[in-house]
PDB file of C-alpha atoms in Angstrom:
ATOM      1  CA  UNK A1378     -91.621 213.970  61.711  1.00  0.00           C
ATOM      2  CA  UNK A1379     -95.382 213.549  61.354  1.00  0.00           C
ATOM      3  CA  UNK A1380     -97.051 210.119  61.520  1.00  0.00           C
ATOM      4  CA  UNK A1381     -97.660 209.955  58.095  1.00  0.00           C
ATOM      5  CA  UNK A1382     -97.725 206.282  56.367  1.00  0.00           C
ATOM      6  CA  UNK A1383     -98.152 204.955  52.646  1.00  0.00           C
ATOM      7  CA  UNK A1384    -100.790 203.344  51.491  1.00  0.00           C
ATOM      8  CA  UNK A1385     -99.617 202.252  47.557  1.00  0.00           C
ATOM      9  CA  UNK A1386    -103.443 201.228  47.877  1.00  0.00           C
ATOM     10  CA  UNK A1387    -104.230 204.071  46.474  1.00  0.00           C
ATOM     11  CA  UNK A1388    -102.900 203.490  43.214  1.00  0.00           C
ATOM     12  CA  UNK A1389    -104.349 200.525  42.235  1.00  0.00           C
ATOM     13  CA  UNK A1390    -107.352 202.383  42.021  1.00  0.00           C
ATOM     14  CA  UNK A1391    -106.591 205.349  40.808  1.00  0.00           C
ATOM     15  CA  UNK A1392    -104.322 203.661  37.280  1.00  0.00           C
ATOM     16  CA  UNK A1393    -107.691 203.540  35.455  1.00  0.00           C
ATOM     17  CA  UNK A1394    -108.638 206.774  35.526  1.00  0.00           C
ATOM     18  CA  UNK A1395    -104.601 208.163  34.772  1.00  0.00           C
ATOM     19  CA  UNK A1396    -103.724 205.766  32.031  1.00  0.00           C
ATOM     20  CA  UNK A1397    -107.631 207.915  30.911  1.00  0.00           C
ATOM     21  CA  UNK A1398    -105.976 210.977  31.662  1.00  0.00           C
ATOM     22  CA  UNK A1399    -102.880 209.737  29.889  1.00  0.00           C
ATOM     23  CA  UNK A1400    -104.799 208.846  26.579  1.00  0.00           C
ATOM     24  CA  UNK A1401    -105.671 212.845  26.590  1.00  0.00           C
ATOM     25  CA  UNK A1402    -101.853 213.725  26.652  1.00  0.00           C
ATOM     26  CA  UNK A1403    -100.914 211.913  24.062  1.00  0.00           C
ATOM     27  CA  UNK A1404    -103.666 212.966  22.290  1.00  0.00           C
ATOM     28  CA  UNK A1405    -102.877 216.450  22.391  1.00  0.00           C
ATOM     29  CA  UNK A1406     -99.273 215.449  22.310  1.00  0.00           C
ATOM     30  CA  UNK A1407     -98.966 213.446  18.704  1.00  0.00           C
ATOM     31  CA  UNK A1408    -101.600 215.867  17.418  1.00  0.00           C
ATOM     32  CA  UNK A1409     -99.090 219.171  18.259  1.00  0.00           C
ATOM     33  CA  UNK A1410     -96.378 217.198  17.028  1.00  0.00           C
ATOM     34  CA  UNK A1411     -97.329 216.481  13.770  1.00  0.00           C
ATOM     35  CA  UNK A1412     -98.660 220.328  13.331  1.00  0.00           C
ATOM     36  CA  UNK A1413     -95.842 221.289  14.242  1.00  0.00           C
ATOM     37  CA  UNK A1414     -93.264 219.908  11.673  1.00  0.00           C
ATOM     38  CA  UNK A1415     -96.072 220.692   9.556  1.00  0.00           C
ATOM     39  CA  UNK A1416     -95.705 224.589  10.848  1.00  0.00           C
ATOM     40  CA  UNK A1417     -92.745 225.057  11.122  1.00  0.00           C
ATOM     41  CA  UNK A1418     -91.344 224.274   7.926  1.00  0.00           C
ATOM     42  CA  UNK A1419     -92.933 227.090   6.101  1.00  0.00           C
ATOM     43  CA  UNK A1420     -91.838 229.262   8.811  1.00  0.00           C
ATOM     44  CA  UNK A1421     -88.778 228.893   9.054  1.00  0.00           C
ATOM     45  CA  UNK A1422     -88.260 229.718   4.705  1.00  0.00           C
ATOM     46  CA  UNK A1423     -90.166 232.608   5.771  1.00  0.00           C
ATOM     47  CA  UNK A1424     -87.459 232.805   8.567  1.00  0.00           C
ATOM     48  CA  UNK A1425     -84.525 232.424   5.940  1.00  0.00           C
ATOM     49  CA  UNK A1426     -86.544 234.654   3.206  1.00  0.00           C
ATOM     50  CA  UNK A1427     -84.468 237.260   1.095  1.00  0.00           C
ATOM     51  CA  UNK A1428     -87.778 239.762   1.693  1.00  0.00           C
ATOM     52  CA  UNK A1429     -87.192 242.263   5.096  1.00  0.00           C
ATOM     53  CA  UNK A1430     -90.585 242.231   6.078  1.00  0.00           C
ATOM     54  CA  UNK A1431     -91.628 238.572   5.742  1.00  0.00           C
ATOM     55  CA  UNK A1432     -88.141 237.490   7.449  1.00  0.00           C
ATOM     56  CA  UNK A1433     -89.118 239.915  10.008  1.00  0.00           C
ATOM     57  CA  UNK A1434     -92.583 239.063  10.632  1.00  0.00           C
ATOM     58  CA  UNK A1435     -91.819 235.251  11.074  1.00  0.00           C
ATOM     59  CA  UNK A1436     -89.155 236.502  13.516  1.00  0.00           C
ATOM     60  CA  UNK A1437     -90.837 238.638  15.464  1.00  0.00           C
ATOM     61  CA  UNK A1438     -93.431 235.510  16.203  1.00  0.00           C
ATOM     62  CA  UNK A1439     -91.037 233.045  17.172  1.00  0.00           C
ATOM     63  CA  UNK A1440     -89.436 235.067  19.674  1.00  0.00           C
ATOM     64  CA  UNK A1441     -92.395 235.747  20.739  1.00  0.00           C
ATOM     65  CA  UNK A1442     -93.436 232.174  21.120  1.00  0.00           C
ATOM     66  CA  UNK A1443     -89.773 231.871  23.065  1.00  0.00           C
ATOM     67  CA  UNK A1444     -89.601 234.358  25.423  1.00  0.00           C
ATOM     68  CA  UNK A1445     -92.560 233.916  26.908  1.00  0.00           C
ATOM     69  CA  UNK A1446     -94.773 231.551  29.167  1.00  0.00           C
ATOM     70  CA  UNK A1447     -96.155 228.614  27.683  1.00  0.00           C
ATOM     71  CA  UNK A1448     -98.653 228.690  30.838  1.00  0.00           C
ATOM     72  CA  UNK A1449     -99.014 232.724  29.654  1.00  0.00           C
ATOM     73  CA  UNK A1450     -99.400 231.488  26.208  1.00  0.00           C
ATOM     74  CA  UNK A1451    -102.548 229.182  27.221  1.00  0.00           C
ATOM     75  CA  UNK A1452    -104.464 231.079  28.832  1.00  0.00           C
ATOM     76  CA  UNK A1453    -104.016 234.249  26.591  1.00  0.00           C
ATOM     77  CA  UNK A1454    -105.735 231.713  23.867  1.00  0.00           C
ATOM     78  CA  UNK A1455    -107.965 230.520  26.429  1.00  0.00           C
ATOM     79  CA  UNK A1456    -108.972 232.635  28.154  1.00  0.00           C
ATOM     80  CA  UNK A1457    -108.158 236.552  26.713  1.00  0.00           C
ATOM     81  CA  UNK A1458    -109.304 235.160  22.459  1.00  0.00           C
ATOM     82  CA  UNK A1459    -112.463 234.495  22.603  1.00  0.00           C
ATOM     83  CA  UNK A1460    -112.853 238.039  24.311  1.00  0.00           C
ATOM     84  CA  UNK A1461    -111.200 239.161  21.300  1.00  0.00           C
ATOM     85  CA  UNK A1462    -112.845 237.003  18.946  1.00  0.00           C
ATOM     86  CA  UNK A1463    -116.510 236.854  20.683  1.00  0.00           C
ATOM     87  CA  UNK A1464    -116.532 232.350  19.947  1.00  0.00           C
ATOM     88  CA  UNK A1465    -114.824 229.903  22.289  1.00  0.00           C
ATOM     89  CA  UNK A1466    -113.024 227.356  22.691  1.00  0.00           C
ATOM     90  CA  UNK A1467    -113.022 224.452  24.183  1.00  0.00           C
ATOM     91  CA  UNK A1468    -109.664 223.251  26.599  1.00  0.00           C
ATOM     92  CA  UNK A1469    -108.835 220.518  24.427  1.00  0.00           C
ATOM     93  CA  UNK A1470    -108.603 222.485  20.765  1.00  0.00           C
ATOM     94  CA  UNK A1471    -107.024 225.252  23.248  1.00  0.00           C
ATOM     95  CA  UNK A1472    -104.421 223.289  24.523  1.00  0.00           C
ATOM     96  CA  UNK A1473    -103.591 221.642  21.446  1.00  0.00           C
ATOM     97  CA  UNK A1474    -103.290 225.179  19.555  1.00  0.00           C
ATOM     98  CA  UNK A1475    -101.385 226.962  22.843  1.00  0.00           C
ATOM     99  CA  UNK A1476     -99.057 224.070  22.534  1.00  0.00           C
ATOM    100  CA  UNK A1477     -98.523 224.131  18.674  1.00  0.00           C
ATOM    101  CA  UNK A1478     -98.026 227.428  18.471  1.00  0.00           C
ATOM    102  CA  UNK A1479     -95.088 227.402  20.996  1.00  0.00           C
ATOM    103  CA  UNK A1480     -93.363 224.008  19.913  1.00  0.00           C
ATOM    104  CA  UNK A1481     -93.468 225.540  16.340  1.00  0.00           C
ATOM    105  CA  UNK A1482     -91.766 228.463  17.184  1.00  0.00           C
ATOM    106  CA  UNK A1483     -89.453 226.169  18.929  1.00  0.00           C
ATOM    107  CA  UNK A1484     -88.985 223.596  15.990  1.00  0.00           C
ATOM    108  CA  UNK A1485     -88.833 226.446  13.643  1.00  0.00           C
ATOM    109  CA  UNK A1486     -85.591 227.171  14.568  1.00  0.00           C
ATOM    110  CA  UNK A1487     -83.901 224.269  14.997  1.00  0.00           C
ATOM    111  CA  UNK A1488     -84.995 223.530  10.888  1.00  0.00           C
ATOM    112  CA  UNK A1489     -82.909 227.041  10.298  1.00  0.00           C
ATOM    113  CA  UNK A1490     -80.005 225.193  11.901  1.00  0.00           C
ATOM    114  CA  UNK A1491     -80.264 222.450   8.864  1.00  0.00           C
ATOM    115  CA  UNK A1492     -81.593 224.240   6.232  1.00  0.00           C
ATOM    116  CA  UNK A1493     -78.627 225.794   6.733  1.00  0.00           C
ATOM    117  CA  UNK A1494     -76.064 223.201   7.133  1.00  0.00           C
ATOM    118  CA  UNK A1495     -76.967 221.452   3.686  1.00  0.00           C
ATOM    119  CA  UNK A1496     -74.705 222.225   1.519  1.00  0.00           C
ATOM    120  CA  UNK A1497     -74.820 225.163  -1.839  1.00  0.00           C
ATOM    121  CA  UNK A1498     -73.302 222.419  -4.398  1.00  0.00           C
ATOM    122  CA  UNK A1499     -76.882 220.283  -3.762  1.00  0.00           C
ATOM    123  CA  UNK A1500     -78.695 223.054  -3.838  1.00  0.00           C
ATOM    124  CA  UNK A1501     -77.442 224.363  -6.986  1.00  0.00           C
ATOM    125  CA  UNK A1502     -76.441 221.291  -8.607  1.00  0.00           C
ATOM    126  CA  UNK A1503     -81.011 221.060  -8.782  1.00  0.00           C
ATOM    127  CA  UNK A1504     -81.494 224.446  -9.775  1.00  0.00           C
ATOM    128  CA  UNK A1505     -79.413 223.344 -13.143  1.00  0.00           C
ATOM    129  CA  UNK A1506     -81.522 220.102 -13.345  1.00  0.00           C
ATOM    130  CA  UNK A1507     -84.698 222.633 -13.546  1.00  0.00           C
ATOM    131  CA  UNK A1508     -85.716 221.752  -9.334  1.00  0.00           C
ATOM    132  CA  UNK A1509     -88.362 224.437  -8.660  1.00  0.00           C
ATOM    133  CA  UNK A1510     -88.200 225.771  -5.109  1.00  0.00           C
ATOM    134  CA  UNK A1511     -90.260 223.539  -3.844  1.00  0.00           C
ATOM    135  CA  UNK A1512     -89.373 220.034  -5.002  1.00  0.00           C
ATOM    136  CA  UNK A1513     -85.655 221.311  -3.228  1.00  0.00           C
ATOM    137  CA  UNK A1514     -87.372 222.056  -0.252  1.00  0.00           C
ATOM    138  CA  UNK A1515     -89.078 218.358  -0.184  1.00  0.00           C
ATOM    139  CA  UNK A1516     -86.693 216.354  -1.935  1.00  0.00           C
ATOM    140  CA  UNK A1517     -83.232 217.848  -0.926  1.00  0.00           C
ATOM    141  CA  UNK A1518     -83.765 220.532   2.308  1.00  0.00           C
ATOM    142  CA  UNK A1519     -85.654 218.740   4.623  1.00  0.00           C
ATOM    143  CA  UNK A1520     -84.387 215.425   4.420  1.00  0.00           C
ATOM    144  CA  UNK A1521     -81.345 216.120   5.765  1.00  0.00           C
ATOM    145  CA  UNK A1522     -82.606 219.161   8.023  1.00  0.00           C
ATOM    146  CA  UNK A1523     -84.848 216.280   9.730  1.00  0.00           C
ATOM    147  CA  UNK A1524     -81.320 213.942   9.300  1.00  0.00           C
ATOM    148  CA  UNK A1525     -78.876 216.261  10.810  1.00  0.00           C
ATOM    149  CA  UNK A1526     -81.190 217.797  13.265  1.00  0.00           C
ATOM    150  CA  UNK A1527     -83.008 214.740  14.794  1.00  0.00           C
ATOM    151  CA  UNK A1528     -81.832 214.267  18.418  1.00  0.00           C
ATOM    152  CA  UNK A1529     -82.486 218.813  18.752  1.00  0.00           C
ATOM    153  CA  UNK A1530     -86.817 217.383  17.455  1.00  0.00           C
ATOM    154  CA  UNK A1531     -86.898 214.383  19.677  1.00  0.00           C
ATOM    155  CA  UNK A1532     -86.201 216.430  22.759  1.00  0.00           C
ATOM    156  CA  UNK A1533     -88.578 219.298  21.869  1.00  0.00           C
ATOM    157  CA  UNK A1534     -91.126 216.113  21.451  1.00  0.00           C
ATOM    158  CA  UNK A1535     -90.105 214.985  25.002  1.00  0.00           C
ATOM    159  CA  UNK A1536     -90.544 219.163  26.374  1.00  0.00           C
ATOM    160  CA  UNK A1537     -93.533 219.485  24.956  1.00  0.00           C
ATOM    161  CA  UNK A1538     -95.043 216.328  26.199  1.00  0.00           C
ATOM    162  CA  UNK A1539     -93.781 217.449  29.840  1.00  0.00           C
ATOM    163  CA  UNK A1540     -95.538 220.233  29.400  1.00  0.00           C
ATOM    164  CA  UNK A1541     -98.419 219.121  28.297  1.00  0.00           C
ATOM    165  CA  UNK A1542     -98.976 218.866  32.128  1.00  0.00           C
ATOM    166  CA  UNK A1543    -100.027 222.787  31.726  1.00  0.00           C
ATOM    167  CA  UNK A1544    -103.278 221.778  29.945  1.00  0.00           C
ATOM    168  CA  UNK A1545    -104.578 220.515  33.347  1.00  0.00           C
ATOM    169  CA  UNK A1546    -104.931 224.586  34.493  1.00  0.00           C
ATOM    170  CA  UNK A1547    -107.596 224.492  31.696  1.00  0.00           C
ATOM    171  CA  UNK A1548    -109.767 222.031  32.578  1.00  0.00           C
ATOM    172  CA  UNK A1549    -108.598 219.224  30.415  1.00  0.00           C
ATOM    173  CA  UNK A1550    -108.681 215.810  31.348  1.00  0.00           C
ATOM    174  CA  UNK A1551    -105.109 214.271  31.040  1.00  0.00           C
ATOM    175  CA  UNK A1552    -102.168 212.704  32.996  1.00  0.00           C
ATOM    176  CA  UNK A1553    -102.145 215.410  35.900  1.00  0.00           C
ATOM    177  CA  UNK A1554    -106.085 216.696  35.612  1.00  0.00           C
ATOM    178  CA  UNK A1555    -106.815 213.205  37.011  1.00  0.00           C
ATOM    179  CA  UNK A1556    -103.699 212.557  38.935  1.00  0.00           C
ATOM    180  CA  UNK A1557    -105.422 216.545  40.796  1.00  0.00           C
ATOM    181  CA  UNK A1558    -108.573 215.253  41.220  1.00  0.00           C
ATOM    182  CA  UNK A1559    -107.951 212.160  42.676  1.00  0.00           C
ATOM    183  CA  UNK A1560    -105.469 213.873  45.303  1.00  0.00           C
ATOM    184  CA  UNK A1561    -107.988 215.797  45.585  1.00  0.00           C
ATOM    185  CA  UNK A1562    -110.831 212.837  46.451  1.00  0.00           C
ATOM    186  CA  UNK A1563    -107.832 210.907  48.678  1.00  0.00           C
ATOM    187  CA  UNK A1564    -106.138 213.121  50.326  1.00  0.00           C
ATOM    188  CA  UNK A1565    -103.564 211.126  49.076  1.00  0.00           C
ATOM    189  CA  UNK A1566    -100.754 213.525  46.953  1.00  0.00           C
ATOM    190  CA  UNK A1567     -97.500 211.558  47.671  1.00  0.00           C
ATOM    191  CA  UNK A1568     -98.473 208.145  46.106  1.00  0.00           C
ATOM    192  CA  UNK A1569    -100.943 210.114  43.242  1.00  0.00           C
ATOM    193  CA  UNK A1570     -98.189 211.858  42.396  1.00  0.00           C
ATOM    194  CA  UNK A1571     -95.418 209.496  42.284  1.00  0.00           C
ATOM    195  CA  UNK A1572     -97.686 207.324  40.086  1.00  0.00           C
ATOM    196  CA  UNK A1573     -98.088 210.487  37.609  1.00  0.00           C
ATOM    197  CA  UNK A1574     -94.182 210.932  37.398  1.00  0.00           C
ATOM    198  CA  UNK A1575     -93.568 207.445  36.907  1.00  0.00           C
ATOM    199  CA  UNK A1576     -96.572 207.484  34.141  1.00  0.00           C
ATOM    200  CA  UNK A1577     -93.964 210.664  32.554  1.00  0.00           C
ATOM    201  CA  UNK A1578     -90.598 208.927  32.808  1.00  0.00           C
ATOM    202  CA  UNK A1579     -91.422 205.271  31.686  1.00  0.00           C
ATOM    203  CA  UNK A1580     -92.686 207.079  28.331  1.00  0.00           C
ATOM    204  CA  UNK A1581     -89.736 209.617  28.324  1.00  0.00           C
ATOM    205  CA  UNK A1582     -87.013 207.959  29.530  1.00  0.00           C
ATOM    206  CA  UNK A1583     -87.022 205.917  25.825  1.00  0.00           C
ATOM    207  CA  UNK A1584     -87.554 208.474  23.874  1.00  0.00           C
ATOM    208  CA  UNK A1585     -84.344 209.961  25.836  1.00  0.00           C
ATOM    209  CA  UNK A1586     -81.940 207.418  25.467  1.00  0.00           C
ATOM    210  CA  UNK A1587     -82.902 207.044  21.615  1.00  0.00           C
ATOM    211  CA  UNK A1588     -82.089 210.934  21.236  1.00  0.00           C
ATOM    212  CA  UNK A1589     -78.620 210.349  22.998  1.00  0.00           C
ATOM    213  CA  UNK A1590     -77.967 207.339  20.743  1.00  0.00           C
ATOM    214  CA  UNK A1591     -78.388 210.198  18.188  1.00  0.00           C
ATOM    215  CA  UNK A1592     -76.221 212.344  19.365  1.00  0.00           C
ATOM    216  CA  UNK A1593     -73.161 210.092  20.019  1.00  0.00           C
ATOM    217  CA  UNK A1594     -73.831 208.435  16.889  1.00  0.00           C
ATOM    218  CA  UNK A1595     -73.887 211.412  14.748  1.00  0.00           C
ATOM    219  CA  UNK A1596     -70.425 212.641  16.794  1.00  0.00           C
ATOM    220  CA  UNK A1597     -68.639 209.704  15.545  1.00  0.00           C
ATOM    221  CA  UNK A1598     -66.860 210.155  12.767  1.00  0.00           C
ATOM    222  CA  UNK A1599     -65.835 208.232  10.116  1.00  0.00           C
ATOM    223  CA  UNK A1600     -62.930 206.488   9.964  1.00  0.00           C
ATOM    224  CA  UNK A1601     -61.220 206.770   6.555  1.00  0.00           C
ATOM    225  CA  UNK A1602     -59.732 203.392   5.358  1.00  0.00           C
ATOM    226  CA  UNK A1603     -55.827 203.142   6.199  1.00  0.00           C
ATOM    227  CA  UNK A1604     -53.495 203.605   2.523  1.00  0.00           C
ATOM    228  CA  UNK A1605     -51.619 200.797   1.691  1.00  0.00           C
ATOM    229  CA  UNK A1606     -47.904 201.467   2.820  1.00  0.00           C
ATOM    230  CA  UNK A1607     -45.653 200.436  -0.472  1.00  0.00           C
ATOM    231  CA  UNK A1608     -43.661 197.885   0.199  1.00  0.00           C
ATOM    232  CA  UNK A1609     -39.465 198.312   0.287  1.00  0.00           C
ATOM    233  CA  UNK A1610     -37.538 196.654  -2.774  1.00  0.00           C
ATOM    234  CA  UNK A1611     -37.392 192.859  -2.105  1.00  0.00           C
ATOM    235  CA  UNK A1612     -39.442 192.380   0.686  1.00  0.00           C
ATOM    236  CA  UNK A1613     -41.694 188.933   0.271  1.00  0.00           C
ATOM    237  CA  UNK A1614     -45.116 189.518  -1.241  1.00  0.00           C
ATOM    238  CA  UNK A1615     -45.691 190.513  -5.038  1.00  0.00           C
ATOM    239  CA  UNK A1616     -42.815 190.685  -6.948  1.00  0.00           C
ATOM    240  CA  UNK A1617     -41.808 194.143  -8.167  1.00  0.00           C
ATOM    241  CA  UNK A1618     -40.415 195.209 -11.782  1.00  0.00           C
ATOM    242  CA  UNK A1619     -37.139 194.798 -11.325  1.00  0.00           C
ATOM    243  CA  UNK A1620     -37.884 191.629 -10.468  1.00  0.00           C
ATOM    244  CA  UNK A1621     -39.174 190.577 -13.130  1.00  0.00           C
ATOM    245  CA  UNK A1622     -36.625 192.132 -15.149  1.00  0.00           C
ATOM    246  CA  UNK A1623     -33.696 190.827 -14.180  1.00  0.00           C
ATOM    247  CA  UNK A1624     -33.826 187.755 -15.042  1.00  0.00           C
ATOM    248  CA  UNK A1625     -34.425 188.707 -17.898  1.00  0.00           C
ATOM    249  CA  UNK A1626     -31.604 190.949 -18.606  1.00  0.00           C
ATOM    250  CA  UNK A1627     -29.413 187.911 -16.850  1.00  0.00           C
ATOM    251  CA  UNK A1628     -31.094 185.251 -20.140  1.00  0.00           C
ATOM    252  CA  UNK A1629     -29.455 187.705 -22.528  1.00  0.00           C
TER     253      UNK A1629
END
């Protein structure tokens, strides 16, 4: 055992800088989620297209970003893309582009599952009502797909929030970049990394609870109303037809 002792006073001096890094992390995460949820729709439509070339191109994009590490994608866009295009991009822009391309691929597969779950009768009815494919997508298919795939989408959003820590490797001053900077300044990695983990946990854990709640609620089967059992003849309650007719017969 070494002579290491925890000094939590370092946390109080580091916390304001961590909040500045957290602000950048949330900006990157929110931009990535919004862009991915929008871009995933045309990618999903292309993935389900009847045209083979369009379908294969969309599938190739999805598999490329799902089957390669996010860190490699981030480095390629930040270091490789300027070499190919001759234009150098900033760290923040490169981070948003890389994370968006990655999340869009996963989001498109979640959308595809939701699109395929929409009953065909609804789209056929919309076609009979002369709704265009775009209006069917906006008003019928997408709302139902989002509602059904909400737990999966939330899980993907939590994952991209945690994966945003990778953008510190290209010099973006987000949460982990602030943590690494103060580790180099104070030589207190245990306290600062514990603080960083706590910040990630405080934000991600409530969303994880919401995801679990939605999963449980969607998996609970709906109860059908119990059918009323017929009463045996002669039991007290509402009089039967024979009971109302019998007195008139006796009267005659």
